[in-house]
Amino acid sequence: MAPGSLPLFIALWPLLGWVCHGNRVPSLQCQASSAWAAPQAPGRGGWPCWGTELSVCPSHKLLPLTSLDTNPIRGTSCIQLSVVACGPRLQETLVMLKSSVLTMRSCVHAHIFAEDELHGAFQEELSAWPAAYKKRFAFTMYAISFPQSHTANWKQLFKPCASQRLFLPLILQSLDAVLYVDTDILFLSPVEDLWSYFYRFNSSQLAGMAPEHEATQIGWYNRFARHPYFGKTGINSGVMLFNLTRVRQTFFKNDLSPSPLTWDDLLLPLYHKYRLNLTWGDQDLINIIFHHNSEKLYVLPCQWNFRPDHCMYGLNCATALPLGVHVLHGNRGVYHNDKQPAFSAVYEAIRHFPFGGDMERHLLAPLRAALQVTEHTYCGRMPAVFTASLQRITDDFLVFD
């Protein structure tokens, strides 16, 4: 280092830290390491990561990027999709990923958080996809990681490992935005259409989610919640547009401190305060946060997170009837039991659809036949709700050869 340059470097270091701490323009790379290595963000006090628990990131094992093609997608603006899979969620996650590529027009990069014993199966299954799909799809495997002092609590907060999504802003330091989905999600319309809602955010909004219920008469939060929640009926976090850069930059109003807190400083104290009142785990924590920061949430239309509650008592998602369901959410295990056969019919149709097959003959026709058998149920009485979006794709979308 040249004489006299050290004082200048020391003077500029705080500014460099500010730039890399999330106040960067999207194209700026804040880490000198390879994109194949674990991200090292310049955190507080010189630690490689920042947060409520300094152990969140140091204990997090980021595995190498694993692309399904020998030439990974580079220089392309791909949809950044994130999912967390633990326990018996492997097959469900694979069907979700399959649905995302069947409907996509550009490319998807999936960030898959999974228990170590599932990594090999993901590698094997995804590597067997046809080349035409692999050219538009890449994935990265991540190990599950939580604050060490409360790993068991976070891991079992609701569904196994689902609360990992709370830590995405801390772990995915190199990403500006991500679309998080639960494993029981199915894309019935192009994922790009959902991603485009990022461009509808105003300057304050940093996340997009759909309401938990459309009708207060059957709402869960407004009738049973023992903690604050967003709006009239709460929000569902199974489909979540997450502007990670804004989350990292923002100070959130809260009921813990007279001063706003950062996302990472907020999570653990919030959990401690409400842990005995949380029914839906991390979703409840997200509701509490946006109850106090409602201006920061973009409310998605219900057809982007359509659940059994939207039809099991009669259709109460008005936009789904003319437009069709865009994203199906089979929560409560309905893909795998007989409680909502219309939902399991869609899941099975996508699961059995052969890559490269004709979508009319090999997807829509079997699905319509399966839905006819479900007409005795409230959800099954409206088969067009489940097929309209797929029909548009069949009519307009260029199917892979």
Short mmCIF file of C-alpha atoms in Angstrom, two decimals, residues 8-277:
data_model
loop_
_atom_site.label_atom_id
_atom_site.label_comp_id
_atom_site.label_asym_id
_atom_site.label_seq_id
_atom_site.Cartn_x
_atom_site.Cartn_y
_atom_site.Cartn_z
CA LEU A 8 -7.56 7.30 3.29
CA PHE A 9 -8.56 3.61 3.24
CA ILE A 10 -9.53 3.78 6.91
CA ALA A 11 -11.59 6.90 6.28
CA LEU A 12 -13.42 5.28 3.36
CA TRP A 13 -14.06 1.93 5.07
CA PRO A 14 -17.34 2.95 6.77
CA LEU A 15 -18.66 4.19 3.43
CA LEU A 16 -17.73 0.91 1.77
CA GLY A 17 -19.50 -0.95 4.53
CA TRP A 18 -22.59 1.21 4.04
CA VAL A 19 -22.63 0.42 0.33
CA CYS A 20 -22.36 -3.33 0.86
CA HIS A 21 -24.79 -3.41 3.75
CA GLY A 22 -27.72 -3.39 1.36
CA ASN A 23 -27.71 0.25 0.29
CA ARG A 24 -26.20 -0.71 -3.00
CA VAL A 25 -27.45 -0.46 -6.50
CA PRO A 26 -28.54 -3.90 -7.72
CA SER A 27 -25.59 -4.42 -10.05
CA LEU A 28 -22.89 -3.72 -7.45
CA GLN A 29 -21.10 -6.84 -6.20
CA CYS A 30 -20.27 -6.51 -2.53
CA GLN A 31 -18.09 -9.56 -2.23
CA ALA A 32 -14.83 -10.32 -3.95
CA SER A 33 -15.24 -14.07 -3.61
CA SER A 34 -16.50 -16.28 -6.41
CA ALA A 35 -20.23 -16.63 -6.92
CA TRP A 36 -19.66 -20.29 -6.12
CA ALA A 37 -18.57 -19.51 -2.57
CA ALA A 38 -20.52 -18.59 0.54
CA PRO A 39 -21.48 -14.89 0.56
CA GLN A 40 -19.56 -12.82 3.07
CA ALA A 41 -21.36 -9.59 3.89
CA PRO A 42 -19.46 -6.92 5.85
CA GLY A 43 -21.50 -7.00 9.02
CA ARG A 44 -21.45 -5.25 12.30
CA GLY A 45 -18.25 -5.43 14.27
CA GLY A 46 -16.37 -7.08 11.43
CA TRP A 47 -18.34 -10.32 11.59
CA PRO A 48 -19.06 -12.03 8.25
CA CYS A 49 -22.79 -11.75 8.91
CA TRP A 50 -25.05 -9.50 10.90
CA GLY A 51 -28.11 -10.27 12.89
CA THR A 52 -29.84 -10.98 16.13
CA GLU A 53 -27.55 -13.98 16.50
CA LEU A 54 -24.05 -13.77 15.06
CA SER A 55 -24.20 -17.54 14.71
CA VAL A 56 -26.90 -17.41 12.03
CA CYS A 57 -24.52 -17.11 9.12
CA PRO A 58 -21.19 -18.53 10.35
CA SER A 59 -22.94 -21.85 11.02
CA HIS A 60 -24.76 -21.77 7.69
CA LYS A 61 -23.27 -24.07 5.09
CA LEU A 62 -23.76 -22.71 1.59
CA LEU A 63 -23.11 -25.48 -0.87
CA PRO A 64 -21.70 -24.88 -4.35
CA LEU A 65 -24.02 -23.76 -7.12
CA THR A 66 -25.40 -26.79 -8.87
CA SER A 67 -26.75 -26.09 -12.32
CA LEU A 68 -28.55 -28.71 -14.33
CA ASP A 69 -26.71 -27.59 -17.44
CA THR A 70 -22.96 -27.65 -18.00
CA ASN A 71 -23.25 -23.98 -18.88
CA PRO A 72 -25.05 -22.32 -15.92
CA ILE A 73 -27.36 -19.42 -16.65
CA ARG A 74 -25.20 -16.33 -16.57
CA GLY A 75 -25.78 -12.80 -17.76
CA THR A 76 -29.51 -13.45 -17.73
CA SER A 77 -32.14 -11.89 -15.52
CA CYS A 78 -33.75 -15.01 -14.07
CA ILE A 79 -36.57 -15.39 -11.59
CA GLN A 80 -35.04 -16.04 -8.17
CA LEU A 81 -37.20 -18.69 -6.49
CA SER A 82 -36.69 -19.96 -2.94
CA VAL A 83 -38.18 -22.96 -1.14
CA VAL A 84 -37.51 -24.80 2.12
CA ALA A 85 -37.88 -28.60 2.15
CA CYS A 86 -37.59 -30.75 5.25
CA GLY A 87 -38.88 -34.15 6.27
CA PRO A 88 -41.19 -35.81 3.71
CA ARG A 89 -41.36 -32.76 1.42
CA LEU A 90 -39.00 -33.92 -1.33
CA GLN A 91 -41.61 -35.12 -3.84
CA GLU A 92 -43.90 -32.18 -3.18
CA THR A 93 -41.03 -29.75 -3.80
CA LEU A 94 -40.07 -31.48 -7.04
CA VAL A 95 -43.64 -31.19 -8.34
CA MET A 96 -43.67 -27.50 -7.39
CA LEU A 97 -40.41 -26.92 -9.29
CA LYS A 98 -41.78 -28.87 -12.24
CA SER A 99 -44.85 -26.64 -12.34
CA SER A 100 -42.63 -23.56 -12.39
CA VAL A 101 -40.72 -24.67 -15.48
CA LEU A 102 -43.78 -25.97 -17.33
CA THR A 103 -45.25 -22.49 -17.33
CA MET A 104 -42.17 -20.26 -17.50
CA ARG A 105 -41.20 -18.12 -20.47
CA SER A 106 -37.66 -17.17 -19.42
CA CYS A 107 -35.55 -18.86 -16.74
CA VAL A 108 -35.69 -19.77 -13.07
CA HIS A 109 -32.91 -20.06 -10.50
CA ALA A 110 -34.15 -22.05 -7.50
CA HIS A 111 -32.56 -21.61 -4.07
CA ILE A 112 -33.41 -24.84 -2.27
CA PHE A 113 -32.95 -25.05 1.50
CA ALA A 114 -33.08 -28.68 2.59
CA GLU A 115 -31.87 -31.08 5.23
CA ASP A 116 -28.56 -32.69 4.35
CA GLU A 117 -30.09 -36.13 3.74
CA LEU A 118 -32.31 -34.71 0.98
CA HIS A 119 -29.54 -33.07 -1.06
CA GLY A 120 -28.55 -36.21 -2.95
CA ALA A 121 -32.12 -36.95 -3.97
CA PHE A 122 -32.63 -33.40 -5.23
CA GLN A 123 -29.43 -33.63 -7.27
CA GLU A 124 -30.42 -36.96 -8.77
CA GLU A 125 -34.01 -36.03 -9.60
CA LEU A 126 -33.32 -32.59 -11.03
CA SER A 127 -30.34 -33.82 -13.05
CA ALA A 128 -32.67 -36.24 -14.84
CA TRP A 129 -34.76 -33.43 -16.32
CA PRO A 130 -34.70 -33.12 -20.14
CA ALA A 131 -32.07 -30.81 -21.63
CA ALA A 132 -34.69 -28.42 -23.02
CA TYR A 133 -35.78 -27.58 -19.47
CA LYS A 134 -32.32 -27.62 -17.93
CA LYS A 135 -31.28 -24.80 -20.25
CA ARG A 136 -33.79 -22.54 -18.48
CA PHE A 137 -33.33 -23.77 -14.95
CA ALA A 138 -30.55 -23.69 -12.39
CA PHE A 139 -30.53 -24.44 -8.70
CA THR A 140 -28.43 -23.95 -5.60
CA MET A 141 -28.62 -26.26 -2.59
CA TYR A 142 -28.35 -24.82 0.92
CA ALA A 143 -28.17 -26.50 4.30
CA ILE A 144 -30.77 -25.63 6.92
CA SER A 145 -29.40 -23.17 9.47
CA PHE A 146 -30.90 -21.35 12.44
CA PRO A 147 -29.53 -19.30 15.36
CA GLN A 148 -27.62 -21.89 17.37
CA SER A 149 -29.08 -21.01 20.74
CA HIS A 150 -32.65 -21.62 19.53
CA THR A 151 -32.28 -24.08 16.65
CA ALA A 152 -34.90 -26.53 17.91
CA ASN A 153 -37.45 -23.76 18.52
CA TRP A 154 -37.04 -22.20 15.09
CA LYS A 155 -36.97 -25.55 13.27
CA GLN A 156 -40.22 -26.78 14.80
CA LEU A 157 -41.98 -23.42 15.02
CA PHE A 158 -44.67 -24.59 12.59
CA LYS A 159 -44.02 -26.88 9.64
CA PRO A 160 -40.56 -28.46 9.74
CA CYS A 161 -37.96 -25.83 8.86
CA ALA A 162 -40.49 -23.39 7.37
CA SER A 163 -39.21 -20.57 9.58
CA GLN A 164 -35.97 -20.66 7.57
CA ARG A 165 -37.67 -18.14 5.29
CA LEU A 166 -37.45 -15.54 8.05
CA PHE A 167 -33.68 -15.56 7.63
CA LEU A 168 -33.54 -15.21 3.83
CA PRO A 169 -32.45 -11.54 4.02
CA LEU A 170 -29.49 -12.60 6.18
CA ILE A 171 -28.46 -15.64 4.16
CA LEU A 172 -29.10 -14.60 0.54
CA GLN A 173 -26.89 -11.54 0.80
CA SER A 174 -26.07 -11.48 -2.90
CA LEU A 175 -29.72 -11.32 -3.99
CA ASP A 176 -31.82 -8.18 -4.21
CA ALA A 177 -35.18 -9.96 -4.44
CA VAL A 178 -36.61 -13.44 -4.20
CA LEU A 179 -39.95 -15.18 -4.64
CA TYR A 180 -40.42 -17.52 -1.68
CA VAL A 181 -43.00 -20.30 -1.91
CA ASP A 182 -44.00 -23.20 0.31
CA THR A 183 -43.43 -26.72 -0.98
CA ASP A 184 -47.19 -27.21 -1.49
CA ILE A 185 -47.42 -24.51 -4.16
CA LEU A 186 -48.27 -25.20 -7.81
CA PHE A 187 -47.78 -22.64 -10.57
CA LEU A 188 -50.71 -22.70 -12.98
CA SER A 189 -49.58 -19.56 -14.82
CA PRO A 190 -46.13 -18.24 -15.79
CA VAL A 191 -44.00 -17.47 -12.75
CA GLU A 192 -42.87 -14.30 -14.52
CA ASP A 193 -46.39 -12.91 -14.16
CA LEU A 194 -46.13 -13.18 -10.39
CA TRP A 195 -42.58 -11.79 -10.38
CA SER A 196 -43.82 -8.75 -12.30
CA TYR A 197 -45.69 -7.60 -9.20
CA PHE A 198 -42.35 -6.39 -7.86
CA TYR A 199 -42.67 -3.56 -10.37
CA ARG A 200 -45.99 -2.53 -8.84
CA PHE A 201 -44.44 -1.90 -5.44
CA ASN A 202 -44.28 1.73 -4.39
CA SER A 203 -41.11 3.17 -2.86
CA SER A 204 -42.02 1.93 0.63
CA GLN A 205 -43.24 -1.60 -0.06
CA LEU A 206 -40.79 -4.44 0.45
CA ALA A 207 -42.96 -7.58 0.42
CA GLY A 208 -46.03 -8.89 -1.36
CA MET A 209 -48.46 -11.44 0.09
CA ALA A 210 -52.12 -12.37 -0.27
CA PRO A 211 -54.69 -12.16 2.54
CA GLU A 212 -55.21 -15.23 4.71
CA HIS A 213 -58.96 -14.96 4.03
CA GLU A 214 -61.21 -12.89 1.81
CA ALA A 215 -64.28 -13.17 4.05
CA THR A 216 -64.20 -12.15 7.70
CA GLN A 217 -66.97 -14.65 8.48
CA ILE A 218 -64.52 -17.53 8.03
CA GLY A 219 -61.33 -15.65 8.88
CA TRP A 220 -58.99 -17.28 11.36
CA TYR A 221 -56.93 -14.32 12.53
CA ASN A 222 -59.85 -11.99 13.16
CA ARG A 223 -61.62 -14.69 15.23
CA PHE A 224 -58.87 -16.57 17.04
CA ALA A 225 -55.47 -14.81 16.91
CA ARG A 226 -53.86 -13.88 20.22
CA HIS A 227 -51.42 -11.45 18.68
CA PRO A 228 -51.50 -8.50 16.24
CA TYR A 229 -52.04 -9.32 12.57
CA PHE A 230 -52.17 -7.50 9.24
CA GLY A 231 -55.39 -5.89 8.04
CA LYS A 232 -58.80 -7.44 8.61
CA THR A 233 -57.97 -11.11 8.12
CA GLY A 234 -54.18 -11.42 8.25
CA ILE A 235 -51.81 -12.47 5.47
CA ASN A 236 -50.63 -15.87 4.26
CA SER A 237 -46.87 -16.27 3.82
CA GLY A 238 -46.93 -19.37 1.60
CA VAL A 239 -46.32 -17.13 -1.43
CA MET A 240 -44.10 -14.18 -0.66
CA LEU A 241 -42.45 -11.61 -2.90
CA PHE A 242 -39.48 -10.42 -0.86
CA ASN A 243 -37.38 -7.36 -1.76
CA LEU A 244 -34.35 -8.41 0.28
CA THR A 245 -32.41 -5.21 -0.26
CA ARG A 246 -35.23 -3.09 1.12
CA VAL A 247 -35.68 -5.46 4.05
CA ARG A 248 -32.01 -5.12 4.94
CA GLN A 249 -32.20 -1.34 4.72
CA THR A 250 -35.42 -0.83 6.66
CA PHE A 251 -36.06 -0.07 10.32
CA PHE A 252 -39.40 -1.54 11.39
CA LYS A 253 -41.89 -0.11 13.84
CA ASN A 254 -42.69 -2.60 16.59
CA ASP A 255 -44.21 -3.15 20.03
CA LEU A 256 -40.89 -4.14 21.61
CA SER A 257 -38.98 -0.90 21.60
CA PRO A 258 -39.75 2.82 21.27
CA SER A 259 -37.23 2.85 18.43
CA PRO A 260 -37.59 1.06 15.08
CA LEU A 261 -35.52 -2.10 14.70
CA THR A 262 -33.91 -3.83 11.75
CA TRP A 263 -35.38 -7.10 10.53
CA ASP A 264 -32.64 -9.21 12.09
CA ASP A 265 -32.75 -7.35 15.40
CA LEU A 266 -36.52 -7.85 15.51
CA LEU A 267 -36.97 -11.59 14.95
CA LEU A 268 -35.68 -13.17 18.14
CA PRO A 269 -37.18 -10.66 20.61
CA LEU A 270 -40.50 -10.92 18.76
CA TYR A 271 -40.40 -14.69 19.04
CA HIS A 272 -39.67 -14.50 22.77
CA LYS A 273 -42.56 -12.11 23.38
CA TYR A 274 -45.20 -14.06 21.47
CA ARG A 275 -43.93 -17.66 21.45
CA LEU A 276 -46.80 -18.91 23.62
CA ASN A 277 -49.40 -17.26 21.36
#
